Amino acid sequence: MFDFAVFGSLFLTLFVIMDPPGITPIFLALTAGRAAKVQRRMAWQAAAVAFGVITVFGICGQQILDYLHITTPALMIAGGLLLLLIALDLLTGKSEEPTQTKDVNVALVPLGMPLLAGPGAIVSVILAVQHANSVAAQVSVWAAIAAMHVVLWLVMRYSLLIIRVIKDGGVVLVTRLAGMMLSALAVQQIINGITQVISHHR
């Protein structure tokens, strides 16, 4: 009743797209300066939001996209632009102003969506669910999705130990690094979206 090949392939795909090690500096940058209890809560909230979004799209994603006449490249470009705005905030240091992010729950936006549950992950899940023809394959797909989110939660939860070690100066450095990585990721996503649009219209 379990298809390990399906599980493995989707888990690896999501691991590469959601990139738990890569999310660590961004998570640390966005949650810096908060109480440890709040940071821990944000770790599970971000994973829960991502799981919720992915689940909704896994169940009825294609219908949602078709109904709104949204193409996959459009979703990718929009996600890329949103990530770019967040990256610029991290790079310019705006996120260090207390009023900027203290009142906003970053676990929901941008962490839960579109960073974790971004266009890439959403599209992968929609395709995996569509291709899972048997009950075993469906079970394996959802097991892979659940396992991935547990990994994400654990990585974010225990990455908070890093903050204790690197202190404030290190956090600023991590914030800048995260901003650079995130902006490159965003631009890449926009390029991928545009490339897909061009290849469709040929």
mmCIF file of C-alpha atoms in Angstrom:
data_model
loop_
_atom_site.group_PDB
_atom_site.id
_atom_site.type_symbol
_atom_site.label_atom_id
_atom_site.label_comp_id
_atom_site.label_asym_id
_atom_site.label_seq_id
_atom_site.Cartn_x
_atom_site.Cartn_y
_atom_site.Cartn_z
ATOM 1 C CA MET A 1 0.000 0.000 0.000
ATOM 2 C CA PHE A 2 3.004 2.305 -0.233
ATOM 3 C CA ASP A 3 5.008 3.371 -3.273
ATOM 4 C CA PHE A 4 8.525 4.245 -2.160
ATOM 5 C CA ALA A 5 9.560 5.417 -5.641
ATOM 6 C CA VAL A 6 6.750 8.004 -5.723
ATOM 7 C CA PHE A 7 7.476 9.043 -2.129
ATOM 8 C CA GLY A 8 11.208 9.381 -2.784
ATOM 9 C CA SER A 9 10.894 11.314 -6.004
ATOM 10 C CA LEU A 10 8.386 13.873 -4.661
ATOM 11 C CA PHE A 11 10.247 14.227 -1.341
ATOM 12 C CA LEU A 12 13.517 14.938 -3.167
ATOM 13 C CA THR A 13 11.823 17.373 -5.560
ATOM 14 C CA LEU A 14 10.247 19.281 -2.664
ATOM 15 C CA PHE A 15 13.517 19.163 -0.711
ATOM 16 C CA VAL A 16 15.350 20.836 -3.594
ATOM 17 C CA ILE A 17 12.592 23.425 -4.179
ATOM 18 C CA MET A 18 11.795 24.234 -0.529
ATOM 19 C CA ASP A 19 15.476 23.934 0.411
ATOM 20 C CA PRO A 20 15.460 23.557 4.232
ATOM 21 C CA PRO A 21 19.188 24.441 4.635
ATOM 22 C CA GLY A 22 18.735 27.511 2.425
ATOM 23 C CA ILE A 23 15.657 28.644 4.329
ATOM 24 C CA THR A 24 17.613 28.678 7.608
ATOM 25 C CA PRO A 25 19.384 32.071 7.200
ATOM 26 C CA ILE A 26 16.184 33.656 5.839
ATOM 27 C CA PHE A 27 14.183 32.293 8.776
ATOM 28 C CA LEU A 28 16.831 33.560 11.223
ATOM 29 C CA ALA A 29 16.896 36.987 9.544
ATOM 30 C CA LEU A 30 13.123 37.356 9.607
ATOM 31 C CA THR A 31 12.661 36.191 13.208
ATOM 32 C CA ALA A 32 15.717 37.949 14.699
ATOM 33 C CA GLY A 33 15.128 40.048 17.778
ATOM 34 C CA ARG A 34 12.085 38.159 18.971
ATOM 35 C CA ALA A 35 11.680 36.129 22.143
ATOM 36 C CA ALA A 36 12.775 32.484 21.856
ATOM 37 C CA LYS A 37 9.214 31.301 22.552
ATOM 38 C CA VAL A 38 7.865 33.454 19.706
ATOM 39 C CA GLN A 39 10.582 32.198 17.339
ATOM 40 C CA ARG A 40 9.733 28.577 18.140
ATOM 41 C CA ARG A 41 6.056 29.291 17.559
ATOM 42 C CA MET A 42 6.898 30.908 14.205
ATOM 43 C CA ALA A 43 8.821 27.783 13.152
ATOM 44 C CA TRP A 44 5.756 25.555 13.451
ATOM 45 C CA GLN A 45 3.387 28.247 12.165
ATOM 46 C CA ALA A 46 5.443 28.681 8.987
ATOM 47 C CA ALA A 47 5.533 24.915 8.405
ATOM 48 C CA ALA A 48 1.786 24.634 9.151
ATOM 49 C CA VAL A 49 0.872 27.484 6.774
ATOM 50 C CA ALA A 50 3.031 25.988 4.008
ATOM 51 C CA PHE A 51 1.423 22.587 4.595
ATOM 52 C CA GLY A 52 -2.066 24.120 4.490
ATOM 53 C CA VAL A 53 -1.390 25.972 1.231
ATOM 54 C CA ILE A 54 0.246 22.938 -0.392
ATOM 55 C CA THR A 55 -2.655 20.704 0.721
ATOM 56 C CA VAL A 56 -5.296 23.044 -0.731
ATOM 57 C CA PHE A 57 -3.426 23.220 -4.045
ATOM 58 C CA GLY A 58 -2.778 19.478 -4.001
ATOM 59 C CA ILE A 59 -6.500 18.772 -3.669
ATOM 60 C CA CYS A 60 -7.958 21.409 -5.990
ATOM 61 C CA GLY A 61 -5.014 23.382 -7.381
ATOM 62 C CA GLN A 62 -5.642 22.727 -11.035
ATOM 63 C CA GLN A 63 -9.291 23.754 -10.668
ATOM 64 C CA ILE A 64 -8.267 26.996 -8.893
ATOM 65 C CA LEU A 65 -5.738 27.885 -11.594
ATOM 66 C CA ASP A 66 -8.142 26.998 -14.413
ATOM 67 C CA TYR A 67 -11.006 28.947 -12.835
ATOM 68 C CA LEU A 68 -8.884 32.083 -12.452
ATOM 69 C CA HIS A 69 -7.229 31.483 -15.869
ATOM 70 C CA ILE A 70 -3.794 31.592 -14.226
ATOM 71 C CA THR A 71 -0.961 29.827 -16.016
ATOM 72 C CA THR A 72 1.959 28.227 -14.201
ATOM 73 C CA PRO A 73 4.467 30.803 -15.549
ATOM 74 C CA ALA A 74 2.261 33.645 -14.243
ATOM 75 C CA LEU A 75 2.298 32.028 -10.802
ATOM 76 C CA MET A 76 6.097 31.734 -10.962
ATOM 77 C CA ILE A 77 6.636 35.352 -12.031
ATOM 78 C CA ALA A 78 4.256 36.681 -9.348
ATOM 79 C CA GLY A 79 5.971 34.591 -6.675
ATOM 80 C CA GLY A 80 9.372 35.784 -7.900
ATOM 81 C CA LEU A 81 8.378 39.455 -7.711
ATOM 82 C CA LEU A 82 7.012 38.991 -4.194
ATOM 83 C CA LEU A 83 10.244 37.302 -3.055
ATOM 84 C CA LEU A 84 12.277 40.082 -4.682
ATOM 85 C CA LEU A 85 10.491 42.719 -2.574
ATOM 86 C CA ILE A 86 11.263 40.763 0.605
ATOM 87 C CA ALA A 87 14.897 40.266 -0.484
ATOM 88 C CA LEU A 88 15.324 44.028 -1.041
ATOM 89 C CA ASP A 89 13.993 44.647 2.479
ATOM 90 C CA LEU A 90 16.585 42.253 3.912
ATOM 91 C CA LEU A 91 19.407 43.746 1.817
ATOM 92 C CA THR A 92 18.622 47.374 2.657
ATOM 93 C CA GLY A 93 18.258 46.536 6.340
ATOM 94 C CA LYS A 94 14.676 47.704 6.623
ATOM 95 C CA SER A 95 13.784 44.533 8.469
ATOM 96 C CA GLU A 96 15.851 45.760 11.433
ATOM 97 C CA GLU A 97 13.414 48.587 12.137
ATOM 98 C CA PRO A 98 11.189 47.254 14.918
ATOM 99 C CA THR A 99 7.997 48.681 13.426
ATOM 100 C CA GLN A 100 8.602 46.912 10.096
ATOM 101 C CA THR A 101 8.242 43.327 11.097
ATOM 102 C CA LYS A 102 7.470 43.101 14.789
ATOM 103 C CA ASP A 103 3.742 43.635 14.217
ATOM 104 C CA VAL A 104 3.535 41.394 11.186
ATOM 105 C CA ASN A 105 3.554 37.635 11.548
ATOM 106 C CA VAL A 106 6.377 36.734 9.151
ATOM 107 C CA ALA A 107 5.607 33.048 9.758
ATOM 108 C CA LEU A 108 2.558 33.459 7.518
ATOM 109 C CA VAL A 109 3.955 35.841 4.874
ATOM 110 C CA PRO A 110 6.637 35.602 3.537
ATOM 111 C CA LEU A 111 7.817 32.414 5.301
ATOM 112 C CA GLY A 112 4.815 30.110 4.956
ATOM 113 C CA MET A 113 3.949 31.549 1.569
ATOM 114 C CA PRO A 114 5.549 32.242 -0.898
ATOM 115 C CA LEU A 115 8.937 31.151 0.471
ATOM 116 C CA LEU A 116 8.087 27.585 1.474
ATOM 117 C CA ALA A 117 4.811 27.063 -0.366
ATOM 118 C CA GLY A 118 5.995 28.884 -3.468
ATOM 119 C CA PRO A 119 4.980 28.402 -7.100
ATOM 120 C CA GLY A 120 7.602 25.676 -7.631
ATOM 121 C CA ALA A 121 6.375 23.557 -4.735
ATOM 122 C CA ILE A 122 2.704 24.168 -5.618
ATOM 123 C CA VAL A 123 3.178 23.124 -9.250
ATOM 124 C CA SER A 124 5.206 20.026 -8.244
ATOM 125 C CA VAL A 125 2.462 18.927 -5.857
ATOM 126 C CA ILE A 126 -0.345 19.550 -8.390
ATOM 127 C CA LEU A 127 1.508 17.399 -10.954
ATOM 128 C CA ALA A 128 2.366 14.662 -8.435
ATOM 129 C CA VAL A 129 -1.262 14.384 -7.294
ATOM 130 C CA GLN A 130 -2.468 14.265 -10.922
ATOM 131 C CA HIS A 131 0.023 11.520 -11.825
ATOM 132 C CA ALA A 132 -0.726 9.370 -8.766
ATOM 133 C CA ASN A 133 -3.132 6.864 -10.299
ATOM 134 C CA SER A 134 -3.395 4.313 -7.502
ATOM 135 C CA VAL A 135 -4.317 4.566 -3.815
ATOM 136 C CA ALA A 136 -0.747 3.571 -2.901
ATOM 137 C CA ALA A 137 0.645 6.381 -5.069
ATOM 138 C CA GLN A 138 -1.760 8.924 -3.521
ATOM 139 C CA VAL A 139 -0.809 7.790 0.000
ATOM 140 C CA SER A 140 2.874 8.072 -0.927
ATOM 141 C CA VAL A 141 2.411 11.588 -2.380
ATOM 142 C CA TRP A 142 0.718 12.885 0.768
ATOM 143 C CA ALA A 143 3.231 11.078 3.008
ATOM 144 C CA ALA A 144 6.061 12.824 1.118
ATOM 145 C CA ILE A 145 4.341 16.214 1.533
ATOM 146 C CA ALA A 146 3.825 15.626 5.284
ATOM 147 C CA ALA A 147 7.398 14.349 5.785
ATOM 148 C CA MET A 148 8.821 17.388 3.994
ATOM 149 C CA HIS A 149 6.975 19.783 6.276
ATOM 150 C CA VAL A 150 8.141 17.923 9.382
ATOM 151 C CA VAL A 151 11.729 18.306 8.115
ATOM 152 C CA LEU A 152 11.148 22.032 7.481
ATOM 153 C CA TRP A 153 9.761 22.523 10.977
ATOM 154 C CA LEU A 154 12.684 20.681 12.596
ATOM 155 C CA VAL A 155 15.272 22.635 10.575
ATOM 156 C CA MET A 156 13.695 26.004 11.467
ATOM 157 C CA ARG A 157 13.092 24.995 15.084
ATOM 158 C CA TYR A 158 16.710 23.983 15.662
ATOM 159 C CA SER A 159 18.247 26.720 13.508
ATOM 160 C CA LEU A 160 17.314 29.050 16.384
ATOM 161 C CA LEU A 161 20.241 27.572 18.304
ATOM 162 C CA ILE A 162 22.492 29.220 15.680
ATOM 163 C CA ILE A 163 21.212 32.681 16.687
ATOM 164 C CA ARG A 164 22.333 32.037 20.271
ATOM 165 C CA VAL A 165 25.844 31.353 18.981
ATOM 166 C CA ILE A 166 26.305 34.099 16.376
ATOM 167 C CA LYS A 167 24.730 36.960 18.410
ATOM 168 C CA ASP A 168 23.595 40.306 16.917
ATOM 169 C CA GLY A 169 26.559 41.059 14.637
ATOM 170 C CA GLY A 170 26.243 37.647 13.057
ATOM 171 C CA VAL A 171 22.510 38.092 12.583
ATOM 172 C CA VAL A 172 23.077 41.254 10.504
ATOM 173 C CA LEU A 173 25.564 39.352 8.333
ATOM 174 C CA VAL A 174 23.127 36.443 7.958
ATOM 175 C CA THR A 175 20.370 38.926 7.053
ATOM 176 C CA ARG A 176 22.459 40.406 4.222
ATOM 177 C CA LEU A 177 23.432 36.949 2.982
ATOM 178 C CA ALA A 178 19.825 35.813 3.106
ATOM 179 C CA GLY A 179 18.806 38.916 1.148
ATOM 180 C CA MET A 180 21.349 38.153 -1.569
ATOM 181 C CA MET A 181 20.362 34.503 -1.840
ATOM 182 C CA LEU A 182 16.686 35.363 -1.837
ATOM 183 C CA SER A 183 17.037 38.025 -4.544
ATOM 184 C CA ALA A 184 18.928 35.560 -6.766
ATOM 185 C CA LEU A 185 16.233 32.940 -6.116
ATOM 186 C CA ALA A 186 13.511 35.456 -6.969
ATOM 187 C CA VAL A 187 15.170 36.562 -10.212
ATOM 188 C CA GLN A 188 15.711 32.923 -11.207
ATOM 189 C CA GLN A 189 12.027 32.212 -10.615
ATOM 190 C CA ILE A 190 11.008 35.201 -12.773
ATOM 191 C CA ILE A 191 13.420 34.055 -15.538
ATOM 192 C CA ASN A 192 11.958 30.526 -15.395
ATOM 193 C CA GLY A 193 8.449 31.938 -15.699
ATOM 194 C CA ILE A 194 9.359 34.161 -18.665
ATOM 195 C CA THR A 195 11.241 31.289 -20.362
ATOM 196 C CA GLN A 196 8.137 29.098 -20.060
ATOM 197 C CA VAL A 197 5.920 31.851 -21.537
ATOM 198 C CA ILE A 198 8.298 32.237 -24.517
ATOM 199 C CA SER A 199 8.530 28.484 -25.164
ATOM 200 C CA HIS A 200 4.714 28.162 -25.029
ATOM 201 C CA HIS A 201 4.241 30.871 -27.619
ATOM 202 C CA ARG A 202 6.708 29.471 -30.105
#
